[in-house]
Short mmCIF file of C-alpha atoms in Angstrom, two decimals:
data_model
loop_
_atom_site.label_atom_id
_atom_site.label_comp_id
_atom_site.label_asym_id
_atom_site.label_seq_id
_atom_site.Cartn_x
_atom_site.Cartn_y
_atom_site.Cartn_z
CA UNK Z 39 147.49 118.08 209.16
CA UNK Z 40 144.47 115.98 208.32
CA UNK Z 41 144.60 112.95 206.05
CA UNK Z 42 141.16 113.84 204.71
CA UNK Z 43 142.64 117.06 203.26
CA UNK Z 44 144.95 115.06 200.97
CA UNK Z 45 144.00 114.88 197.29
CA UNK Z 46 145.74 111.53 196.93
CA UNK Z 47 144.00 110.01 199.92
CA UNK Z 48 140.55 111.05 198.73
CA UNK Z 49 141.07 110.04 195.11
CA UNK Z 50 142.49 106.72 196.28
CA UNK Z 51 139.46 106.08 198.51
CA UNK Z 52 137.04 106.72 195.64
CA UNK Z 53 139.03 104.38 193.38
CA UNK Z 54 139.22 101.71 196.10
CA UNK Z 55 135.46 101.75 196.60
CA UNK Z 56 134.81 101.44 192.87
CA UNK Z 57 137.49 98.79 192.40
CA UNK Z 58 136.37 96.59 195.31
CA UNK Z 59 132.76 96.52 194.16
CA UNK Z 60 133.52 96.02 190.48
CA UNK Z 61 136.13 93.33 191.14
CA UNK Z 62 133.54 91.51 193.26
CA UNK Z 63 131.11 91.53 190.33
CA UNK Z 64 133.84 90.13 188.05
CA UNK Z 65 134.73 87.17 190.32
CA UNK Z 66 132.28 84.93 188.47
CA UNK Z 67 134.47 85.39 185.35
CA UNK Z 68 137.69 84.74 187.32
CA UNK Z 69 139.05 88.22 186.53
CA UNK Z 70 139.43 91.51 188.41
CA UNK Z 71 139.05 95.16 187.46
CA UNK Z 72 142.64 95.39 186.20
CA UNK Z 73 141.99 92.48 183.84
CA UNK Z 74 138.78 94.18 182.71
CA UNK Z 75 140.75 97.36 182.05
CA UNK Z 76 143.07 95.44 179.75
CA UNK Z 77 140.13 93.92 177.87
CA UNK Z 78 138.43 97.32 177.59
CA UNK Z 79 141.66 98.92 176.34
CA UNK Z 80 141.96 96.28 173.64
CA UNK Z 81 138.32 96.73 172.65
CA UNK Z 82 138.81 100.49 172.32
CA UNK Z 83 142.21 100.62 170.60
CA UNK Z 84 142.62 97.32 168.76
CA UNK Z 85 144.76 96.17 167.06
CA UNK Z 86 147.51 96.52 169.66
CA UNK Z 87 150.76 94.80 170.42
CA UNK Z 88 151.48 93.60 173.94
CA UNK Z 89 153.89 96.52 174.41
CA UNK Z 90 151.22 99.01 173.34
CA UNK Z 91 148.70 97.52 175.76
CA UNK Z 92 151.25 97.88 178.56
CA UNK Z 93 152.00 101.48 177.63
CA UNK Z 94 148.32 102.44 177.51
CA UNK Z 95 147.70 100.76 180.86
CA UNK Z 96 150.96 102.07 182.41
CA UNK Z 97 152.02 98.51 183.23
CA UNK Z 98 155.60 97.27 182.83
CA UNK Z 99 156.45 94.73 180.12
CA UNK Z 100 156.90 91.75 182.43
CA UNK Z 101 153.63 92.30 184.29
CA UNK Z 102 151.56 92.99 181.16
CA UNK Z 103 152.98 89.81 179.63
CA UNK Z 104 151.82 87.79 182.64
CA UNK Z 105 148.40 89.43 182.65
CA UNK Z 106 147.90 88.84 178.93
CA UNK Z 107 149.04 85.20 179.30
CA UNK Z 108 146.45 84.72 182.04
CA UNK Z 109 143.65 86.30 180.00
CA UNK Z 110 144.63 84.21 176.98
CA UNK Z 111 144.55 81.03 179.10
CA UNK Z 112 141.03 81.98 180.22
CA UNK Z 113 139.99 82.30 176.57
CA UNK Z 114 139.36 86.05 176.70
CA UNK Z 115 142.23 87.08 174.41
CA UNK Z 116 144.11 85.64 171.48
CA UNK Z 117 147.40 86.43 169.81
CA UNK Z 118 147.75 86.91 166.08
CA UNK Z 119 150.91 87.52 164.09
CA UNK Z 120 151.33 91.17 163.20
CA UNK Z 121 151.28 91.35 159.37
CA UNK Z 122 153.34 94.57 159.54
CA UNK Z 123 156.02 93.08 161.82
CA UNK Z 124 156.25 89.29 162.04
CA UNK Z 125 158.34 89.56 165.23
CA UNK Z 126 155.31 90.84 167.11
CA UNK Z 127 151.90 89.51 167.97
CA UNK Z 128 148.72 91.55 167.99
CA UNK Z 129 146.57 91.07 171.07
CA UNK Z 130 142.92 90.68 170.14
CA UNK Z 131 139.77 89.93 172.10
CA UNK Z 132 138.23 86.53 171.63
CA UNK Z 133 134.49 86.42 171.07
CA UNK Z 134 134.09 85.52 174.75
CA UNK Z 135 136.28 88.46 175.81
CA UNK Z 136 134.37 90.86 173.58
CA UNK Z 137 131.05 89.68 175.01
CA UNK Z 138 132.32 89.95 178.59
CA UNK Z 139 133.53 93.54 178.14
CA UNK Z 140 130.23 94.63 176.62
CA UNK Z 141 128.18 92.69 179.18
CA UNK Z 142 129.99 94.20 182.19
CA UNK Z 143 130.17 97.81 180.94
CA UNK Z 144 126.75 98.72 182.35
CA UNK Z 145 127.60 97.01 185.65
CA UNK Z 146 130.79 99.05 185.92
CA UNK Z 147 128.95 102.30 185.17
CA UNK Z 148 126.21 101.46 187.67
CA UNK Z 149 128.82 100.87 190.39
CA UNK Z 150 130.69 104.07 189.55
CA UNK Z 151 127.52 106.17 189.65
CA UNK Z 152 126.45 104.52 192.89
CA UNK Z 153 129.80 105.45 194.49
CA UNK Z 154 129.41 109.10 193.44
CA UNK Z 155 125.63 109.25 193.98
CA UNK Z 156 125.94 112.04 196.54
CA UNK Z 157 127.21 114.43 193.86
CA UNK Z 158 124.88 116.73 191.99
CA UNK Z 159 124.75 116.32 188.18
CA UNK Z 160 127.02 119.30 187.58
CA UNK Z 161 129.47 118.01 190.18
CA UNK Z 162 129.59 114.62 188.40
CA UNK Z 163 130.57 116.32 185.14
CA UNK Z 164 133.14 118.47 186.94
CA UNK Z 165 134.57 115.45 188.78
CA UNK Z 166 134.95 113.48 185.53
CA UNK Z 167 136.51 116.45 183.74
CA UNK Z 168 139.00 117.15 186.53
CA UNK Z 169 139.92 113.49 186.99
CA UNK Z 170 140.52 113.17 183.23
CA UNK Z 171 142.81 116.21 183.22
CA UNK Z 172 144.78 114.84 186.16
CA UNK Z 173 144.99 111.30 184.73
CA UNK Z 174 146.18 112.56 181.34
CA UNK Z 175 148.62 115.05 182.87
CA UNK Z 176 147.15 117.82 180.72
CA UNK Z 177 145.80 121.24 181.38
CA UNK Z 178 147.14 124.63 182.25
CA UNK Z 179 147.80 123.77 185.86
CA UNK Z 180 149.83 125.69 188.37
CA UNK Z 181 153.58 125.64 188.02
#
């Protein structure tokens, strides 16, 4: 038994390397990579309710509420009454949040490609394809 032969261990190590470097680059904005993920999710799928953001991010209701509160306090998000359901708020990016997501996208990509720089081009495509299939729980995998 070797730890290095574990899928989970290796995937986790890649994610840790990317996360540590990207979170370091986000410190100036007083956010981390998880916060950035929330902002990016809202940019991509807006308008969303708080519950929908949590579901897309696989974060429980209490935690996503705290994270959204924090990002709102920092001026990166705003809440707006949902015209289709007045009991809910839509979570929207502020102008500052929108600018931050767009500004840091290239930085995130640069870090990700630097972490996987030892892969050949075809391996990069394969790695992204496989990781997407695993993350989405799709595919015709083994039973």
